[in-house]
Short mmCIF file of C-alpha atoms in Angstrom, two decimals:
data_model
loop_
_atom_site.label_atom_id
_atom_site.label_comp_id
_atom_site.label_asym_id
_atom_site.label_seq_id
_atom_site.Cartn_x
_atom_site.Cartn_y
_atom_site.Cartn_z
CA UNK A 1 -15.62 -91.75 -85.27
CA UNK A 2 -19.08 -90.88 -86.38
CA UNK A 3 -20.85 -88.52 -84.11
CA UNK A 4 -24.63 -89.19 -83.98
CA UNK A 5 -25.54 -85.81 -82.70
CA UNK A 6 -24.16 -84.07 -85.82
CA UNK A 7 -26.49 -84.45 -88.91
CA UNK A 8 -23.65 -83.95 -91.31
CA UNK A 9 -22.02 -87.07 -90.07
CA UNK A 10 -24.90 -89.43 -89.95
CA UNK A 11 -26.59 -91.78 -92.58
CA UNK A 12 -30.02 -92.41 -93.75
CA UNK A 13 -29.89 -95.76 -92.03
CA UNK A 14 -28.90 -94.08 -88.80
CA UNK A 15 -31.90 -91.70 -88.70
CA UNK A 16 -34.21 -94.49 -89.61
CA UNK A 17 -33.33 -95.91 -86.02
CA UNK A 18 -33.70 -92.64 -84.14
CA UNK A 19 -36.20 -89.85 -83.37
CA UNK A 20 -35.06 -86.38 -83.55
CA UNK A 21 -36.95 -84.32 -81.01
CA UNK A 22 -34.58 -81.20 -80.93
CA UNK A 23 -32.66 -79.73 -83.83
CA UNK A 24 -30.10 -76.97 -83.32
CA UNK A 25 -29.21 -74.51 -86.11
CA UNK A 26 -26.02 -72.65 -85.65
CA UNK A 27 -25.65 -69.28 -87.33
CA UNK A 28 -22.38 -67.61 -88.10
CA UNK A 29 -20.98 -64.75 -90.11
CA UNK A 30 -18.15 -63.95 -92.28
CA UNK A 31 -16.49 -60.73 -90.99
CA UNK A 32 -13.05 -59.30 -89.84
CA UNK A 33 -12.02 -59.88 -86.20
CA UNK A 34 -9.32 -57.60 -85.82
CA UNK A 35 -5.97 -58.42 -87.27
CA UNK A 36 -5.37 -61.73 -85.39
CA UNK A 37 -8.44 -63.76 -85.84
CA UNK A 38 -9.97 -65.43 -88.88
CA UNK A 39 -12.90 -64.11 -90.79
CA UNK A 40 -14.79 -67.49 -89.93
CA UNK A 41 -14.38 -66.68 -86.13
CA UNK A 42 -18.35 -66.51 -85.39
CA UNK A 43 -19.02 -69.74 -87.31
CA UNK A 44 -16.10 -71.63 -85.90
CA UNK A 45 -17.11 -70.52 -82.36
CA UNK A 46 -20.70 -71.49 -82.77
CA UNK A 47 -20.04 -74.74 -84.23
CA UNK A 48 -17.77 -75.55 -81.33
CA UNK A 49 -20.14 -74.61 -78.70
CA UNK A 50 -23.01 -76.42 -80.75
CA UNK A 51 -21.01 -79.61 -80.84
CA UNK A 52 -20.15 -79.71 -77.33
CA UNK A 53 -23.45 -78.82 -76.01
CA UNK A 54 -25.21 -81.48 -78.36
CA UNK A 55 -22.66 -84.05 -77.38
CA UNK A 56 -22.97 -83.57 -73.62
CA UNK A 57 -27.05 -83.43 -74.26
CA UNK A 58 -27.14 -86.54 -76.29
CA UNK A 59 -24.91 -88.59 -73.97
CA UNK A 60 -27.41 -87.79 -71.04
CA UNK A 61 -30.55 -89.08 -73.28
CA UNK A 62 -31.45 -85.83 -75.32
CA UNK A 63 -32.84 -86.75 -78.73
CA UNK A 64 -31.00 -83.64 -80.20
CA UNK A 65 -29.04 -83.18 -83.61
CA UNK A 66 -26.95 -80.32 -84.83
CA UNK A 67 -27.66 -79.16 -88.32
CA UNK A 68 -24.97 -77.62 -90.49
CA UNK A 69 -24.06 -74.04 -89.95
CA UNK A 70 -25.12 -71.04 -91.92
CA UNK A 71 -21.80 -69.14 -92.29
CA UNK A 72 -23.09 -65.99 -93.16
CA UNK A 73 -24.97 -63.11 -91.37
CA UNK A 74 -26.10 -59.48 -91.15
CA UNK A 75 -23.11 -57.40 -91.83
CA UNK A 76 -23.94 -54.22 -93.61
CA UNK A 77 -22.05 -51.93 -91.18
CA UNK A 78 -18.69 -53.91 -91.73
CA UNK A 79 -18.95 -53.92 -95.49
CA UNK A 80 -16.02 -51.28 -95.47
CA UNK A 81 -13.56 -54.08 -94.60
CA UNK A 82 -12.61 -56.31 -97.51
CA UNK A 83 -14.63 -59.55 -98.27
CA UNK A 84 -16.99 -59.12 -95.60
CA UNK A 85 -20.09 -61.07 -96.68
CA UNK A 86 -23.55 -59.40 -95.80
CA UNK A 87 -26.88 -61.18 -95.82
CA UNK A 88 -30.16 -59.24 -95.33
CA UNK A 89 -32.06 -60.33 -92.20
CA UNK A 90 -35.23 -60.79 -94.28
CA UNK A 91 -33.19 -63.50 -96.16
CA UNK A 92 -32.02 -64.99 -93.00
CA UNK A 93 -35.45 -65.26 -91.72
CA UNK A 94 -36.56 -66.74 -95.01
CA UNK A 95 -33.87 -69.26 -94.82
CA UNK A 96 -34.82 -70.14 -91.15
CA UNK A 97 -38.80 -70.43 -92.19
CA UNK A 98 -37.64 -72.85 -94.97
CA UNK A 99 -35.65 -74.92 -92.66
CA UNK A 100 -38.44 -75.02 -90.25
CA UNK A 101 -40.74 -76.38 -92.92
CA UNK A 102 -38.30 -79.02 -93.81
CA UNK A 103 -38.14 -80.05 -89.97
CA UNK A 104 -41.81 -80.02 -89.86
CA UNK A 105 -42.12 -82.40 -92.52
CA UNK A 106 -39.74 -84.66 -90.63
CA UNK A 107 -42.02 -84.51 -87.47
CA UNK A 108 -39.34 -82.39 -85.43
CA UNK A 109 -41.06 -80.72 -82.84
CA UNK A 110 -38.60 -78.14 -81.50
CA UNK A 111 -35.73 -75.86 -82.99
CA UNK A 112 -32.95 -73.97 -81.32
CA UNK A 113 -31.46 -71.29 -83.17
CA UNK A 114 -27.92 -70.97 -81.85
CA UNK A 115 -26.80 -67.62 -82.75
CA UNK A 116 -23.13 -66.80 -83.04
CA UNK A 117 -23.03 -63.16 -84.49
CA UNK A 118 -24.40 -60.02 -82.76
CA UNK A 119 -25.65 -58.62 -85.99
CA UNK A 120 -28.23 -61.28 -86.64
CA UNK A 121 -31.63 -60.22 -85.01
CA UNK A 122 -33.92 -63.10 -85.03
CA UNK A 123 -36.73 -61.91 -82.81
CA UNK A 124 -39.11 -60.05 -85.11
CA UNK A 125 -38.87 -63.17 -87.60
CA UNK A 126 -39.60 -65.67 -85.01
CA UNK A 127 -42.63 -63.62 -83.43
CA UNK A 128 -44.05 -63.58 -87.27
CA UNK A 129 -43.50 -67.22 -87.52
CA UNK A 130 -45.35 -68.14 -84.20
CA UNK A 131 -48.78 -69.61 -85.30
CA UNK A 132 -47.60 -70.77 -88.82
CA UNK A 133 -45.70 -73.91 -87.66
CA UNK A 134 -46.12 -76.75 -85.32
CA UNK A 135 -42.62 -76.34 -84.21
CA UNK A 136 -41.64 -74.40 -81.18
CA UNK A 137 -38.64 -72.22 -81.93
CA UNK A 138 -36.00 -70.99 -79.41
CA UNK A 139 -33.05 -68.47 -79.91
CA UNK A 140 -29.86 -68.88 -77.89
CA UNK A 141 -27.13 -66.30 -78.14
CA UNK A 142 -24.14 -67.86 -76.45
CA UNK A 143 -22.59 -64.70 -75.48
CA UNK A 144 -25.57 -63.60 -73.26
CA UNK A 145 -25.12 -66.46 -70.99
CA UNK A 146 -24.43 -65.31 -67.47
CA UNK A 147 -22.31 -67.63 -65.07
CA UNK A 148 -20.58 -66.55 -62.04
CA UNK A 149 -17.49 -68.73 -62.93
CA UNK A 150 -17.42 -66.88 -66.40
CA UNK A 151 -17.23 -63.56 -64.62
CA UNK A 152 -14.30 -64.65 -62.59
CA UNK A 153 -12.59 -65.83 -65.51
CA UNK A 154 -12.84 -62.97 -67.83
CA UNK A 155 -10.44 -59.89 -67.11
CA UNK A 156 -11.62 -57.77 -70.06
CA UNK A 157 -15.13 -57.61 -71.44
CA UNK A 158 -14.55 -56.65 -75.06
CA UNK A 159 -17.10 -57.19 -77.33
CA UNK A 160 -15.49 -58.20 -80.46
CA UNK A 161 -12.19 -60.13 -81.01
CA UNK A 162 -11.27 -59.31 -77.43
CA UNK A 163 -10.16 -61.66 -74.67
CA UNK A 164 -13.33 -63.99 -74.85
CA UNK A 165 -13.34 -64.47 -78.71
CA UNK A 166 -9.60 -64.68 -78.87
CA UNK A 167 -9.29 -67.36 -76.11
CA UNK A 168 -11.92 -69.44 -77.61
CA UNK A 169 -10.22 -69.34 -81.02
CA UNK A 170 -6.89 -70.42 -79.24
CA UNK A 171 -8.72 -73.27 -78.08
CA UNK A 172 -10.59 -74.07 -81.32
CA UNK A 173 -8.63 -73.09 -84.12
CA UNK A 174 -5.22 -72.13 -82.55
CA UNK A 175 -3.63 -72.57 -86.11
CA UNK A 176 -5.42 -69.76 -87.39
CA UNK A 177 -4.74 -67.23 -84.50
CA UNK A 178 -1.88 -64.82 -85.07
CA UNK A 179 -1.50 -63.52 -81.42
CA UNK A 180 1.60 -61.27 -82.25
CA UNK A 181 -0.79 -59.00 -84.19
CA UNK A 182 -3.22 -58.62 -81.29
CA UNK A 183 -3.69 -55.28 -79.73
CA UNK A 184 -6.11 -53.45 -77.71
CA UNK A 185 -8.45 -51.79 -79.98
CA UNK A 186 -9.35 -48.14 -79.15
CA UNK A 187 -13.06 -47.22 -80.12
CA UNK A 188 -14.71 -43.95 -80.19
CA UNK A 189 -17.49 -43.04 -77.82
CA UNK A 190 -20.75 -41.99 -78.90
CA UNK A 191 -21.33 -38.33 -79.27
CA UNK A 192 -24.82 -38.43 -77.49
CA UNK A 193 -25.54 -39.14 -73.96
CA UNK A 194 -28.61 -41.37 -74.62
CA UNK A 195 -26.63 -43.59 -76.90
CA UNK A 196 -23.85 -44.07 -74.31
CA UNK A 197 -26.60 -44.84 -71.81
CA UNK A 198 -28.19 -47.33 -73.82
CA UNK A 199 -31.61 -46.00 -74.21
CA UNK A 200 -31.15 -44.76 -77.79
CA UNK A 201 -29.98 -47.03 -80.50
CA UNK A 202 -28.35 -46.70 -84.01
CA UNK A 203 -26.29 -48.49 -86.37
CA UNK A 204 -22.59 -48.41 -85.82
CA UNK A 205 -20.38 -48.42 -88.74
CA UNK A 206 -17.44 -50.14 -87.78
CA UNK A 207 -15.01 -48.22 -89.92
CA UNK A 208 -16.04 -45.27 -87.79
CA UNK A 209 -15.99 -46.88 -84.29
CA UNK A 210 -12.57 -48.64 -84.68
CA UNK A 211 -9.81 -48.72 -87.14
CA UNK A 212 -9.02 -52.67 -87.37
CA UNK A 213 -12.70 -54.03 -86.58
CA UNK A 214 -11.86 -55.16 -83.10
CA UNK A 215 -13.37 -54.09 -79.93
CA UNK A 216 -11.52 -55.01 -76.78
CA UNK A 217 -8.20 -56.15 -75.56
CA UNK A 218 -7.07 -59.64 -76.72
CA UNK A 219 -3.73 -59.75 -75.19
CA UNK A 220 -5.08 -61.58 -71.96
CA UNK A 221 -6.51 -64.47 -73.88
CA UNK A 222 -5.17 -68.04 -73.53
CA UNK A 223 -5.89 -71.29 -74.56
CA UNK A 224 -6.96 -72.42 -70.89
CA UNK A 225 -9.50 -69.61 -70.75
CA UNK A 226 -10.92 -70.75 -74.07
CA UNK A 227 -11.36 -74.26 -72.72
CA UNK A 228 -13.04 -73.13 -69.63
CA UNK A 229 -15.16 -70.70 -71.52
CA UNK A 230 -16.29 -73.58 -74.02
CA UNK A 231 -17.16 -75.80 -71.29
CA UNK A 232 -19.11 -73.67 -69.02
CA UNK A 233 -21.23 -72.46 -72.00
CA UNK A 234 -21.87 -75.62 -73.45
CA UNK A 235 -22.76 -76.87 -69.89
CA UNK A 236 -25.42 -74.27 -69.79
CA UNK A 237 -26.81 -75.01 -73.35
CA UNK A 238 -26.61 -78.83 -72.69
CA UNK A 239 -28.85 -78.45 -69.55
CA UNK A 240 -31.49 -76.67 -71.60
CA UNK A 241 -31.27 -79.07 -74.59
CA UNK A 242 -31.85 -82.02 -72.37
CA UNK A 243 -34.72 -80.26 -70.56
CA UNK A 244 -36.29 -79.16 -73.88
CA UNK A 245 -35.95 -82.63 -75.17
CA UNK A 246 -37.81 -84.12 -72.40
CA UNK A 247 -40.60 -81.74 -72.07
CA UNK A 248 -44.04 -82.10 -73.64
CA UNK A 249 -45.54 -79.81 -75.96
CA UNK A 250 -48.67 -79.47 -73.92
CA UNK A 251 -51.27 -76.56 -73.72
CA UNK A 252 -49.19 -74.54 -71.35
CA UNK A 253 -45.82 -75.15 -72.85
CA UNK A 254 -43.24 -73.32 -72.36
CA UNK A 255 -44.61 -72.30 -69.14
CA UNK A 256 -44.68 -74.23 -65.92
#
């Protein structure tokens, strides 16, 4: 069945009968996720979250549409693992700029970048873009969403291919998960206290951080947790998309 909130599935005839107010652009990556998850994990996750959030918002009246995903991201620090695909951030920013120009030509007024990969850093590019387009662009990074029910649900807060991502994949692409290969990934601590405290930042080469590209313990992951995570996160994003679709771009937007 055709889903009218997905651009890839609708026709010209469909689009001539509707007005898109909010476009959502999913950004993924192609990189290893431990020994048990597929290289497309970030893209599978962000698409599933985007599809569910746009469905919920659309069914409540939002004029929203999900664009096809960008399946590559910034991955220079994972290139030591085979078949990682790295795109420079400046090229991702240029791609976003071209997509913004296309949407502007079609009178779309708002864009939400739905980021599924921690290595992608769009903030600087979006600041540079401000004032050069009539679109207002928002950035949503789904793993930053805070929800008390999520906190109660997750037992282990691993960063990469851990309980959260493994649970999501067990829900979204269970046929691609090899759970018997999953194991707790030991990671090295930073040598310097400021890096451990977070007020100093540096690139983390993942072959030095961990041996198999994972960061966290996936062994507590379940499909049921994945379903709950998907629904909780998509609910939050859907509520934002609905409010955004209904909000005027007046002289004080996005402020009250």
